[in-house]
Coordinates of C-alpha atoms and ligand atoms in Angstrom, one line a residue:
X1192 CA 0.0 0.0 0.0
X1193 CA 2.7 2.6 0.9
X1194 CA 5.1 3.0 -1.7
X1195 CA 8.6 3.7 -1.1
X1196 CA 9.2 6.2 -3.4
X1197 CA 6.5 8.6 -4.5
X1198 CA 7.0 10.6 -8.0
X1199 CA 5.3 13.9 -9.6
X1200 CA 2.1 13.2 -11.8
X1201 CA 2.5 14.9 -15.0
X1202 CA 0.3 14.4 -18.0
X1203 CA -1.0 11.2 -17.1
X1204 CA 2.3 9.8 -15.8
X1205 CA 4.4 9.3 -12.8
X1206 CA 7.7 11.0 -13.3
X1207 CA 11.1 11.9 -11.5
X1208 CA 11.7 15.3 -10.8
X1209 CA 13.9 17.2 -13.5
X1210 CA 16.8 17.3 -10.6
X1211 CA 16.2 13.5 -9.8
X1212 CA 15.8 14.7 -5.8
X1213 CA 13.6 13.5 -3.2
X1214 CA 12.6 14.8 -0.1
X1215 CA 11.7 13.0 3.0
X1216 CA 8.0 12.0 4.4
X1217 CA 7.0 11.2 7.8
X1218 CA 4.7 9.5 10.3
X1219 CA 4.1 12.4 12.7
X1220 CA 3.2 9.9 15.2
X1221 CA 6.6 7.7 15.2
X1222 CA 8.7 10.8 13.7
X1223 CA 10.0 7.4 11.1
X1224 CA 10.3 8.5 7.5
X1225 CA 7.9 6.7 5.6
X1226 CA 8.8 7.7 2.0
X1227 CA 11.0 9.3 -0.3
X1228 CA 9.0 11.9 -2.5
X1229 CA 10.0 13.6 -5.9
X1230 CA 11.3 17.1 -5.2
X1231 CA 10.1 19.2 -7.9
X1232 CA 12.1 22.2 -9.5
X1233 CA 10.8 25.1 -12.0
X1234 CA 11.5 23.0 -14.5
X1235 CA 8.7 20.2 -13.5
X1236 CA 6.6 23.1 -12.9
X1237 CA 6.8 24.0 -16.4
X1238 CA 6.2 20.9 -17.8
X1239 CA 2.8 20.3 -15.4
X1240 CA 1.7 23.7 -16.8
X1241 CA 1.6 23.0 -20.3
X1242 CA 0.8 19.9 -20.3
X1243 CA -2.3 21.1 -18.2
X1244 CA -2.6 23.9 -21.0
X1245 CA -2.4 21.5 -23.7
X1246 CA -5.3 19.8 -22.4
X1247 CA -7.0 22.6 -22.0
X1248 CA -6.7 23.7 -25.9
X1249 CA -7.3 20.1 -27.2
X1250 CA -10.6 20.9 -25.4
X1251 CA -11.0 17.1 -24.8
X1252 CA -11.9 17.5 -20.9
X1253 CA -13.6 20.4 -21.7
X1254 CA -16.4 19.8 -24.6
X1255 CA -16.7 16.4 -23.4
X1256 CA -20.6 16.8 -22.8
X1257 CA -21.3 17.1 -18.7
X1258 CA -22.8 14.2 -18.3
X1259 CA -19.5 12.0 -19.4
X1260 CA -17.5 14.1 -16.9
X1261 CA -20.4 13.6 -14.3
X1262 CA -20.0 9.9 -15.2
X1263 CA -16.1 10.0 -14.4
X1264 CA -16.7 12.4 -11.0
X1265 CA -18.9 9.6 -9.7
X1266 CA -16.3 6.2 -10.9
X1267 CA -13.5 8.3 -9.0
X1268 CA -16.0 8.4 -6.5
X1269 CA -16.2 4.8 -6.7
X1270 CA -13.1 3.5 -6.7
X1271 CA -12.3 6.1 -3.4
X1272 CA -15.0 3.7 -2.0
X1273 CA -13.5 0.5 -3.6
X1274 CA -9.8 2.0 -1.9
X1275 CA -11.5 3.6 1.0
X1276 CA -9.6 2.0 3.9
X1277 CA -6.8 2.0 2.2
X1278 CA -7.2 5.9 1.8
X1279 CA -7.6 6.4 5.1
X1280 CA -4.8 4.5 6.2
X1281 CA -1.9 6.4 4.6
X1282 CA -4.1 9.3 5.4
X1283 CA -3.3 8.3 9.1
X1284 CA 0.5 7.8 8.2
X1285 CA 1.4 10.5 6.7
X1286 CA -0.8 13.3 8.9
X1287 CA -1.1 11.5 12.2
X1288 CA -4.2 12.2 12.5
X1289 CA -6.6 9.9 14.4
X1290 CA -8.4 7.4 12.6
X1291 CA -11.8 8.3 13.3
X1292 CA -11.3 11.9 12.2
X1293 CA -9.4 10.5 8.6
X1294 CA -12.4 8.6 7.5
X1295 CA -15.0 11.1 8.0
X1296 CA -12.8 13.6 5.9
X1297 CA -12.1 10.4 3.1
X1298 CA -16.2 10.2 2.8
X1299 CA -16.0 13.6 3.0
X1300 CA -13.8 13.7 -0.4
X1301 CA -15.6 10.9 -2.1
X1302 CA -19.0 12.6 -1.6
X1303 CA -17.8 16.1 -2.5
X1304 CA -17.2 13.6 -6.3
X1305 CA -20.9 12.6 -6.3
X1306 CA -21.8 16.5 -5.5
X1307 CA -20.1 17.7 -8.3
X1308 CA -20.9 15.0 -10.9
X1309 CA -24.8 15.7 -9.9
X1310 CA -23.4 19.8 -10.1
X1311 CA -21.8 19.3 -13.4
X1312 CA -25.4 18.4 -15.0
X1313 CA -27.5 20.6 -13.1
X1314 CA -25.4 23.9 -14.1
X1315 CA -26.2 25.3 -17.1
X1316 CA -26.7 29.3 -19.2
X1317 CA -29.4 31.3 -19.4
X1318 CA -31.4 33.5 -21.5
X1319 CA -32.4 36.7 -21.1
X1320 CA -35.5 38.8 -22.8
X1321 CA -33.6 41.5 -24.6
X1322 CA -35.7 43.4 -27.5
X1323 CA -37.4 42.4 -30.3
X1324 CA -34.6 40.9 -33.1
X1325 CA -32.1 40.4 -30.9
X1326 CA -31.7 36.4 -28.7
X1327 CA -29.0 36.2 -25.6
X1328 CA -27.7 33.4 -23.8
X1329 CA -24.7 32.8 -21.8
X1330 CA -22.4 30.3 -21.8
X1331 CA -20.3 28.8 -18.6
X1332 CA -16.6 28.3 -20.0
X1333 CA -14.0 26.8 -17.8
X1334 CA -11.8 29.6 -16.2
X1335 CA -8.7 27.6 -17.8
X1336 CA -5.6 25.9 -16.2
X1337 CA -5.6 26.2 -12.2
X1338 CA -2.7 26.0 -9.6
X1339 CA -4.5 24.5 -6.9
X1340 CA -2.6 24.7 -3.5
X1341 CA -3.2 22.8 -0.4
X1342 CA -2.3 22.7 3.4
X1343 CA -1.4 19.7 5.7
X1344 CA -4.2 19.8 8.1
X1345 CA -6.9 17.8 5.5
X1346 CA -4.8 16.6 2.5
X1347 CA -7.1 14.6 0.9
X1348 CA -10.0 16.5 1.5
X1349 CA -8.7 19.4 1.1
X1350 CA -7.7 17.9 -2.3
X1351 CA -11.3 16.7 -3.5
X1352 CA -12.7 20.2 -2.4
X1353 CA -10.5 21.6 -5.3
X1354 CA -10.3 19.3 -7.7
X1355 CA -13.9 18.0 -7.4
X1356 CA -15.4 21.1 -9.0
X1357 CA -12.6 22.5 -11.6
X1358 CA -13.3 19.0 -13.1
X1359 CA -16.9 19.5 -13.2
X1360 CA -16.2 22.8 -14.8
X1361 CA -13.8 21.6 -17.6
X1362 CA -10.8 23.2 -16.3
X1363 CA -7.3 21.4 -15.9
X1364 CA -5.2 21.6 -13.0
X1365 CA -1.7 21.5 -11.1
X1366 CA -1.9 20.8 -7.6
X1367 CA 1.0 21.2 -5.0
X1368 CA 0.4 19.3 -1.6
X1369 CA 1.9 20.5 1.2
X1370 CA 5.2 19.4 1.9
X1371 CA 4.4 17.4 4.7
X1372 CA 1.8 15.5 3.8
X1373 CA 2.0 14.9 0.2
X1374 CA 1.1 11.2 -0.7
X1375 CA -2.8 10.8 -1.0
X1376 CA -3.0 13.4 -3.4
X1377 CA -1.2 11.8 -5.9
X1378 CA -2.8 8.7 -4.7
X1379 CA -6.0 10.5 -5.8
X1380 CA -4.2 11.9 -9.1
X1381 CA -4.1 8.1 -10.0
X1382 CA -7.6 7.2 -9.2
X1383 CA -8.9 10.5 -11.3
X1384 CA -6.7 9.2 -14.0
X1385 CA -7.8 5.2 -13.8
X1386 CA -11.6 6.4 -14.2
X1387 CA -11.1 8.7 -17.2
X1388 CA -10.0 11.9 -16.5
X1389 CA -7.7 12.3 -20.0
X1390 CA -4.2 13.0 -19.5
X1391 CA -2.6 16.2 -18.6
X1392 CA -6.3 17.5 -17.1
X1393 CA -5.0 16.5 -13.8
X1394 CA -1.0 16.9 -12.6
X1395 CA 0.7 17.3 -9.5
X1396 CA 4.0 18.6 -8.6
X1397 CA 5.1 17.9 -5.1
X1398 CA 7.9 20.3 -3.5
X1399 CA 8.6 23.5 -1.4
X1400 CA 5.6 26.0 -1.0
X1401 CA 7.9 29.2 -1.2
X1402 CA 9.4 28.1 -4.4
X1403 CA 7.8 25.9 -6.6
X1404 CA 4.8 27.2 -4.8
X1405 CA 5.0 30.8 -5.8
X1406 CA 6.6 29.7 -9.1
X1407 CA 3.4 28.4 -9.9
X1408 CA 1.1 31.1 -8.8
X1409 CA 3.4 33.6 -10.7
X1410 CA 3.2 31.3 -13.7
X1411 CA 1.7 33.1 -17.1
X1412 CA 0.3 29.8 -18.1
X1413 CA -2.1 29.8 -15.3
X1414 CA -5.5 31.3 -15.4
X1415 CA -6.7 30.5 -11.3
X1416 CA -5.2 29.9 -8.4
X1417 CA -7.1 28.3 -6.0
X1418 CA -5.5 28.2 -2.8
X1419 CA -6.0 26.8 1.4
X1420 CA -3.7 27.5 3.9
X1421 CA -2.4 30.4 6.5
X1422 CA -3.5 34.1 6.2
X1423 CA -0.5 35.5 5.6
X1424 CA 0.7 32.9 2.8
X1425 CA -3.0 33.9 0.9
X1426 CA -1.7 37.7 1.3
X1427 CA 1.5 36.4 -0.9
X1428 CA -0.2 34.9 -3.3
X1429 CA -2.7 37.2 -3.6
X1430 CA -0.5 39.9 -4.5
X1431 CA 2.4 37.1 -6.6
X1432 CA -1.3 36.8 -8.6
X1433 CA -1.9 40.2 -9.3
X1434 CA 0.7 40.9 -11.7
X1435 CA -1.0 38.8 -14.4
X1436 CA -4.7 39.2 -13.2
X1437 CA -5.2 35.6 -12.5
X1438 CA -8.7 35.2 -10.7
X1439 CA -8.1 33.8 -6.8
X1440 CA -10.0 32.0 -4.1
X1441 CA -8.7 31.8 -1.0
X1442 CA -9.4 30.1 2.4
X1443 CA -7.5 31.3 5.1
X1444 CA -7.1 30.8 9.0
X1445 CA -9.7 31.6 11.5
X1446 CA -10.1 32.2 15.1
X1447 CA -13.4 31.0 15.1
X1448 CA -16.1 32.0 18.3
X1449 CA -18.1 29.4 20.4
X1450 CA -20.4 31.2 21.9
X1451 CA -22.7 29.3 25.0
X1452 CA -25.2 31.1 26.2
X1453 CA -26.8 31.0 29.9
X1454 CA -30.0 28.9 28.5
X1455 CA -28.1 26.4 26.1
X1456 CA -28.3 22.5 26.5
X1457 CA -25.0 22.6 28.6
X1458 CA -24.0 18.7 28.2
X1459 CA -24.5 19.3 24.7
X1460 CA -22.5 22.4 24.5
X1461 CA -19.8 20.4 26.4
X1462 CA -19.7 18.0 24.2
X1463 CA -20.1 20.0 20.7
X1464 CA -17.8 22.0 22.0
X1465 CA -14.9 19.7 23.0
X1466 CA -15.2 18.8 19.5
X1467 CA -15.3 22.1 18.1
X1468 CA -11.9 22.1 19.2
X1469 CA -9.7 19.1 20.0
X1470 CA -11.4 17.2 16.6
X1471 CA -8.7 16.9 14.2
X1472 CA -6.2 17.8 17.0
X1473 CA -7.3 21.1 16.8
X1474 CA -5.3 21.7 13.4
X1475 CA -8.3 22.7 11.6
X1476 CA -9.1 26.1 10.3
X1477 CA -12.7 25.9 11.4
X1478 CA -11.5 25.4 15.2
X1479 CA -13.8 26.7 17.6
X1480 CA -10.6 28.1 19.6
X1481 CA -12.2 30.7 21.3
X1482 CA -14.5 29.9 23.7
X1483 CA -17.1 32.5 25.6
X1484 CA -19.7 31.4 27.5
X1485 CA -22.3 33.3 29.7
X1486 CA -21.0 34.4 33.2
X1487 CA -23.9 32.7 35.2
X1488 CA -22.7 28.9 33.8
X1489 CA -19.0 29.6 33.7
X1490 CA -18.2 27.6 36.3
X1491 CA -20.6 24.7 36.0
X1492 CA -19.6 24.6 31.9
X1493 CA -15.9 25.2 32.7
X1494 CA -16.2 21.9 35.3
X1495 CA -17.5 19.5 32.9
X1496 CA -16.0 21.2 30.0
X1497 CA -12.5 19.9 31.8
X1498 CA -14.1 16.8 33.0
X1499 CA -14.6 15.1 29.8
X1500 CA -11.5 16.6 27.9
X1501 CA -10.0 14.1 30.5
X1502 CA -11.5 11.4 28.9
X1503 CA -10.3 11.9 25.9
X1504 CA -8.1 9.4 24.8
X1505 CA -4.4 10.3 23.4
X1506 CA -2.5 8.2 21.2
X1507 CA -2.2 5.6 18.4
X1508 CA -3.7 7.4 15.3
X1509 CA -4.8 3.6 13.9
X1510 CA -6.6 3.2 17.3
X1511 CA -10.1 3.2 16.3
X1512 CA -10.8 4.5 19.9
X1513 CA -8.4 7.7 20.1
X1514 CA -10.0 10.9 20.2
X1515 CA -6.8 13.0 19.9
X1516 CA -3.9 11.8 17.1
X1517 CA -0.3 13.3 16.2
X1518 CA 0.6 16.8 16.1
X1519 CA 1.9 17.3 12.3
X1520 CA 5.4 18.3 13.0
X1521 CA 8.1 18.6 15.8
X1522 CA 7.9 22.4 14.6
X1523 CA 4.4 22.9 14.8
X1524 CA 4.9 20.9 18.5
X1525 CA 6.8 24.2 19.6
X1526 CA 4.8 26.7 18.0
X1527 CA 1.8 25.2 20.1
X1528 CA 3.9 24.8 23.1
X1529 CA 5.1 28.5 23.0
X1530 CA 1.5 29.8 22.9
X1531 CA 0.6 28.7 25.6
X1532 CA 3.9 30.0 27.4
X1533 CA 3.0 33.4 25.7
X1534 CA -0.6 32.9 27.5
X1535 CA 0.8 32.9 30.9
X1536 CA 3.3 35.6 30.2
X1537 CA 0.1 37.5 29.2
X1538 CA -1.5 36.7 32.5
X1539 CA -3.8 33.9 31.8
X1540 CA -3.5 30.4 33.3
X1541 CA -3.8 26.9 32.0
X1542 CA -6.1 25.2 33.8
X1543 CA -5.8 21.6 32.0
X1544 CA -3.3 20.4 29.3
X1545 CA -0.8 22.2 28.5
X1546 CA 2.4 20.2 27.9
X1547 CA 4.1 18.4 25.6
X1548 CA 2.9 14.7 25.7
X1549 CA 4.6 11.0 25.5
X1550 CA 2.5 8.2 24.0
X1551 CA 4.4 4.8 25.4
X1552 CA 5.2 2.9 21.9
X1553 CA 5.1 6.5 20.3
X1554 CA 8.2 7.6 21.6
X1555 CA 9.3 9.9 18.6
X1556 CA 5.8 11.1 17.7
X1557 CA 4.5 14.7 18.0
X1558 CA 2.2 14.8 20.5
X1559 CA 0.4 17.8 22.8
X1560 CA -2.3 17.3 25.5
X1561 CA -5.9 18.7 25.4
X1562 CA -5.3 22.6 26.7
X1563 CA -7.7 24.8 28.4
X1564 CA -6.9 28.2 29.1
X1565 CA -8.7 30.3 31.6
X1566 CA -7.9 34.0 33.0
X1567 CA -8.2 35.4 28.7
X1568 CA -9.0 38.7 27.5
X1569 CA -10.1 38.7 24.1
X1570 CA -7.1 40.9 22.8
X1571 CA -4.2 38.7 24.2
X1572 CA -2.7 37.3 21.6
X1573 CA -3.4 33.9 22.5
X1574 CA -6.7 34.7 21.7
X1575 CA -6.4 36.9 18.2
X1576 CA -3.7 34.4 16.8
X1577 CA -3.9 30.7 15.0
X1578 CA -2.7 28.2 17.1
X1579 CA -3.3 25.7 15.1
X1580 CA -3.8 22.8 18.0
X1581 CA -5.7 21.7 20.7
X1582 CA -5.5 24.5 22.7
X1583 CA -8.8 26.5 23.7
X1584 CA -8.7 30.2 25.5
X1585 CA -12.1 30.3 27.8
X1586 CA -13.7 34.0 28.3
X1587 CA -17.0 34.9 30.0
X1588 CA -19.6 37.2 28.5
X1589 CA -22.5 39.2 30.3
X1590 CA -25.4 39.2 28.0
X1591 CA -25.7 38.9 24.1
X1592 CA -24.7 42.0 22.6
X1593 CA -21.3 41.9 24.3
X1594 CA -20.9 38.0 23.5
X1595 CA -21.6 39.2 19.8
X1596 CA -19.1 42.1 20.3
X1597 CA -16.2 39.6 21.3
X1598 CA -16.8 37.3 18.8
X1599 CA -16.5 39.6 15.6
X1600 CA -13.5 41.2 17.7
X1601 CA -10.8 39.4 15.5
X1602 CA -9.6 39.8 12.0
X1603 CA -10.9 36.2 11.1
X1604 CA -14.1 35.4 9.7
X1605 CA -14.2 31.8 9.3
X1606 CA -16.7 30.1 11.3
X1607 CA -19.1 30.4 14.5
X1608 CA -21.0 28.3 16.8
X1609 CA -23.6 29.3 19.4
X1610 CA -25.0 27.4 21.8
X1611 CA -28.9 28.4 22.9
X1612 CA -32.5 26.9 23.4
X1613 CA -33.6 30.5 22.4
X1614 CA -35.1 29.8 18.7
X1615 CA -34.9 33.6 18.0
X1616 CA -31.6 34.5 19.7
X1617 CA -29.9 32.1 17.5
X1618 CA -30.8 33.5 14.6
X1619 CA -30.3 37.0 15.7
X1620 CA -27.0 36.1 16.5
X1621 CA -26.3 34.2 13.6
X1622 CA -27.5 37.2 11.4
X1623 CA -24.6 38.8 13.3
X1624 CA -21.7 37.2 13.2
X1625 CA -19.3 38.0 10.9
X1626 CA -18.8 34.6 9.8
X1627 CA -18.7 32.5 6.4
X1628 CA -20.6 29.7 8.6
X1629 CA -22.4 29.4 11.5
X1630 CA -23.6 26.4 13.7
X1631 CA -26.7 26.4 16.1
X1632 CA -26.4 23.9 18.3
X1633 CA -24.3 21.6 16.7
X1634 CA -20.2 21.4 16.0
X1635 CA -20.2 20.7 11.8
X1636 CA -19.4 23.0 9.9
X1637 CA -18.8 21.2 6.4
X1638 CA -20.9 19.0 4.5
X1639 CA -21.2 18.6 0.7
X1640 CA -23.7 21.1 -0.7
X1641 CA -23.4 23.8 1.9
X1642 CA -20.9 26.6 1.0
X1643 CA -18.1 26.6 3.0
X1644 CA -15.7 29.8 3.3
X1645 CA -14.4 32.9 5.4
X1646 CA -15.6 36.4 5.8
X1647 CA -12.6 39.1 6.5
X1648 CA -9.2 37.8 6.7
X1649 CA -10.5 34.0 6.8
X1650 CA -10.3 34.5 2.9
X1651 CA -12.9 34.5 0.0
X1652 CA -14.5 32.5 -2.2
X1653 CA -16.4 29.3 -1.6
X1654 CA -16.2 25.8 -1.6
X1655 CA -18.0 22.5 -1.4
X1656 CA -21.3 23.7 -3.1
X1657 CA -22.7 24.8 -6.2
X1658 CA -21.4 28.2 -5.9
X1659 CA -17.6 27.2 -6.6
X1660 CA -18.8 26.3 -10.0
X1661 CA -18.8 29.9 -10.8
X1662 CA -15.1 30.0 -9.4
X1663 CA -14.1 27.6 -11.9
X1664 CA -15.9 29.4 -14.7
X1665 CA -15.9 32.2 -17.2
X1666 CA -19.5 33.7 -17.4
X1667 CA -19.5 34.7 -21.9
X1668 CA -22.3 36.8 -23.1
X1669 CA -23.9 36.0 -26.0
X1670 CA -25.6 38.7 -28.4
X1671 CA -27.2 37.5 -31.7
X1672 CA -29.2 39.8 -33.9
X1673 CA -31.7 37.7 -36.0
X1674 CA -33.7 40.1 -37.1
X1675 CA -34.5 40.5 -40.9
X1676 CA -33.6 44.0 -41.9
X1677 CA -29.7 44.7 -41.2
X1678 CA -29.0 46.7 -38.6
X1679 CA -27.5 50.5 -39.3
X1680 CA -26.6 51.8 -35.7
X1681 CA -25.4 55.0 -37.6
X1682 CA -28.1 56.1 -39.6
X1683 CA -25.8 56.6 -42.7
Ligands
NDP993 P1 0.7 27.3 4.6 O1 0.1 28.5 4.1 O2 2.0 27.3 5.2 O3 0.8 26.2 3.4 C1 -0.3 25.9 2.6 C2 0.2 25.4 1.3 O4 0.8 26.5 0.6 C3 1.3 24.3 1.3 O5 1.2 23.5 0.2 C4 2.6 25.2 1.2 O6 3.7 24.4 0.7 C5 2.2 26.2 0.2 N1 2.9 27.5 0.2 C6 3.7 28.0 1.3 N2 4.2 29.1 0.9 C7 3.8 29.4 -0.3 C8 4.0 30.5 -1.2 N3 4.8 31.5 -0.9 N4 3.5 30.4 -2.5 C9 2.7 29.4 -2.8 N5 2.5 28.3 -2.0 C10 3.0 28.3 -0.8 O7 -0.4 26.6 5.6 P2 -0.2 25.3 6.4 O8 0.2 24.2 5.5 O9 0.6 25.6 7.6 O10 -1.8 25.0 6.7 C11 -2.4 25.4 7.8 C12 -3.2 26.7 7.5 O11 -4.3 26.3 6.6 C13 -3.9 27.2 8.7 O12 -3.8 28.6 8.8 C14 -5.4 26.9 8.5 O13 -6.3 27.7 9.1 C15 -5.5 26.9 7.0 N6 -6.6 26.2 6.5 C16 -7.7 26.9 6.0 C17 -8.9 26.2 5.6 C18 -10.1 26.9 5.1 O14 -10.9 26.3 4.4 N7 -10.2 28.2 5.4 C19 -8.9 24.7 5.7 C20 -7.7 24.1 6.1 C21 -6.6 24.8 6.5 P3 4.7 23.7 1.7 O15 4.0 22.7 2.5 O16 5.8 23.2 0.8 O17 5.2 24.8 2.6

């Protein structure tokens, strides 16, 4: 199942690099390397580019009628099932994330296939009445060739979200994985290829973000970039973009709100929001990291709130039964670890967690403990900035309009979850928060269908529903005149 060696996937082909390098992937719960993977240069990049352009111009992908591409969304989708465990197994290897948590996100990616095969035939032109002798239409055209670039936290889902819908539109693509987690999306290159996707629609080059990376978004042979990953990367390529025009989406970090109010379900808003933040080890953008609940349950929430975090199990990522996998990266270890160091230097307090962890067997793995933070004010930085981990800062909040004040108090935008048995406060707040999504009562925040994406800094754009289809397109407008005199605008 795991290969040793992993190479690029250029016009329908595995190939080595132009340099013949490789570069290192690991198990973040053993620290082992578990494969050698192709290290692309500008050169590869190149090469994915036009073949991805040629593609393009041969127009095979694109004119083939929707419901043939439909037909070869939904076989990748079944041969994702067909591979499924397999899927999430080197899912589990190569991001350490617990098992539970990998194959919701594989479903995830094989469903967001079936969404966008059923997408693909529902989304058509239109007409418009225009005046007598004239007839208009519009026609969807796909944007072109996108650079689609993805983070570590979801890899494969992360992978499907993109490549999912610029198939449905006709476009072709190069993808760049992250670095450290870059095997299931060539895994899923294959599989797109193995059901029909033609050659060259689909390539990806695996290597370093700041230069092949950038390389690509620079590149004049591509039309989009679609990109997921830190704030500050999505400023780069924003502007790296600008220079040719290239249309962007972006989805960023977040700092998302969980807001409990004094009449909420409270066992259920412990619950939902244990998992709004340790799910995933708490690397997800989505992460319900700040926490604020009503001053008059503090206490009682705070109690069981720490309670049942102890019961969440640490450890083997292939444990069906662990709650909490790897941390990605020795790095990323320390940037969590110095956060919450910065948190008591700002005067707050850890009141559970907080320390770097040891797993017996897992010696060498990454590993941090469930953290709750207490003492917060909402503009310490532990509670404006990413952690990216399974830390969570806990403030209180007097009534609604200052719970609603805190919440939008951060440059992010991503998500938002409220806790109340209030029908119409929920949807007060909700119509409030300055959020791309917003959860009542519940901790999802992405299923295929509902548009998923960031207000403010969190980015723009979104994903996983119809409306990326329109990200992935050019909109032409048609204007015939059928009329039976000629037309003489002038008058001459
Ligand atoms: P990064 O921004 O560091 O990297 C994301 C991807 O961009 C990687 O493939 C990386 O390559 C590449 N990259 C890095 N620098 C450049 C550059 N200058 N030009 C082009 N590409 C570049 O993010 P992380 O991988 O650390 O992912 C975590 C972040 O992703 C978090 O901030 C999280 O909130 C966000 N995220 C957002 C989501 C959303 O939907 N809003 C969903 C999931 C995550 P390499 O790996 O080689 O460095």
């Amino acid at each position: 199942m795991l290969k040793d060696r992993y190479l690029l996937f250029i016009n329908g082909q595995h190939v080595e690099s132009e340099s013949g390098e490789y570069f290192d992937t690991y198990n973040p719960a053993t620290g082992e390397v578990i494969a050698k993977v192709a290290k692309a240069t500008r050169a590869d990049v190149d090469k994915a580019v036009e073949a991805a352009r040629n593609a393009l111009e041969n127009g095979k992908w694109a004119r083939y009628p929707a419901s043939r591409r439909a037909q070869i969304l939904n076989r990748i989708a079944a041969i994702m099932r067909e591979r499924f465990d397999e899927l999430c197994k080197l899912e589990v290897l190569n991001s350490g994330k617990a098992l539970s948590a990998a194959k919701g996100q594989v479903m995830q990616a094989i469903e967001d296939f079936e969404l966008y095969a059923a997408a693909a035939l529902a989304f058509e032109g239109r007409t418009k009445p225009v005046p007598k002798g004239f007839f208009h239409y519009t026609v969807k055209e796909p944007v072109g060739v996108c650079a689609q670039i993805v983070p570590w936290n979801y890899p494969l889902m992360m992978a499907a979200w993109k490549i999912a819908p610029a198939l449905a539109a006709g476009c072709s693509i190069v993808l760049k994985p992250a670095s450290l987690t870059p095997i299931t999306a060539l895994v899923l290159a294959e599989i797109c290829h193995e059901a029909g996707v033609p050659e060259g629609v689909i390539n990806v080059v695996t290597g370093s973000g700041a230069d092949i990376g950038a390389y690509l978004v620079e590149h004049p042979g591509v039309d989009k970039v679609a990109f997921t990953g830190e704030t500050t990367t999505g400023k780069d390529i924003m502007a790296r973009a600008s220079e040719t025009l290239k249309r962007v989406t972006l989805e960023l970090g977040g700092k998302s709100p969980n807001l409990v109010f004094e009449d909420a379900d409270i066992d259920a808003a412990v619950d939902g929001s244990l998992f709004g933040i340790y799910y995933n080890t708490g690397q997800s953008c989505e992460a319900r990291s700040r926490l604020f609940v009503h001053e008059s349950i503090y206490d009682e929430f705070l109690h069981k709130f720490v309670e049942k975090a102890k019961k969440l199990k640490v450890g083997d990522p292939l444990d069906p039964s662990t709650h909490i996998g790897a941390v990605i990266s020795a790095k990323q270890v320390d940037v969590i670890d110095s956060y919450v160091r910065l948190a008591e230097r700002e005067g707050a307090r850890v009141l559970y967690g907080g320390e770097r962890l040891t797993v017996p067997g897992f010696e060498k793995g990454h590993w941090y403990a469930p953290t709750v933070i207490v003492d917060v004010t909402n503009d310490m930085r532990v509670a404006q900035e990413e952690i990216f981990g399974p830390v969570v800062v806990v403030m209180k909040f007097r009534d609604e309009k200052e719970a609603v004040r805190l919440a939008n108090d951060t440059i992010y935008g991503l998500a938002a979850a409220l806790w109340t048995k209030d029908f119409a406060r929920a949807h007060r707040v909700a119509g409030q928060l300055k959020a791309g999504v917003v959860m009542i009562n519940n901790p999802f925040s992405a299923f295929p269908g509902l548009p998923f994406g960031g207000y403010k800094q969190s980015g723009f754009g979104r994903e996983l529903a119809i409306e990326s289809l329109e990200l992935y397109t050019e909109t032409k407008s048609v204007l015939a005149y059928i009329g039976e005199k000629p037309l003489n605008p002038f008058g001459v």
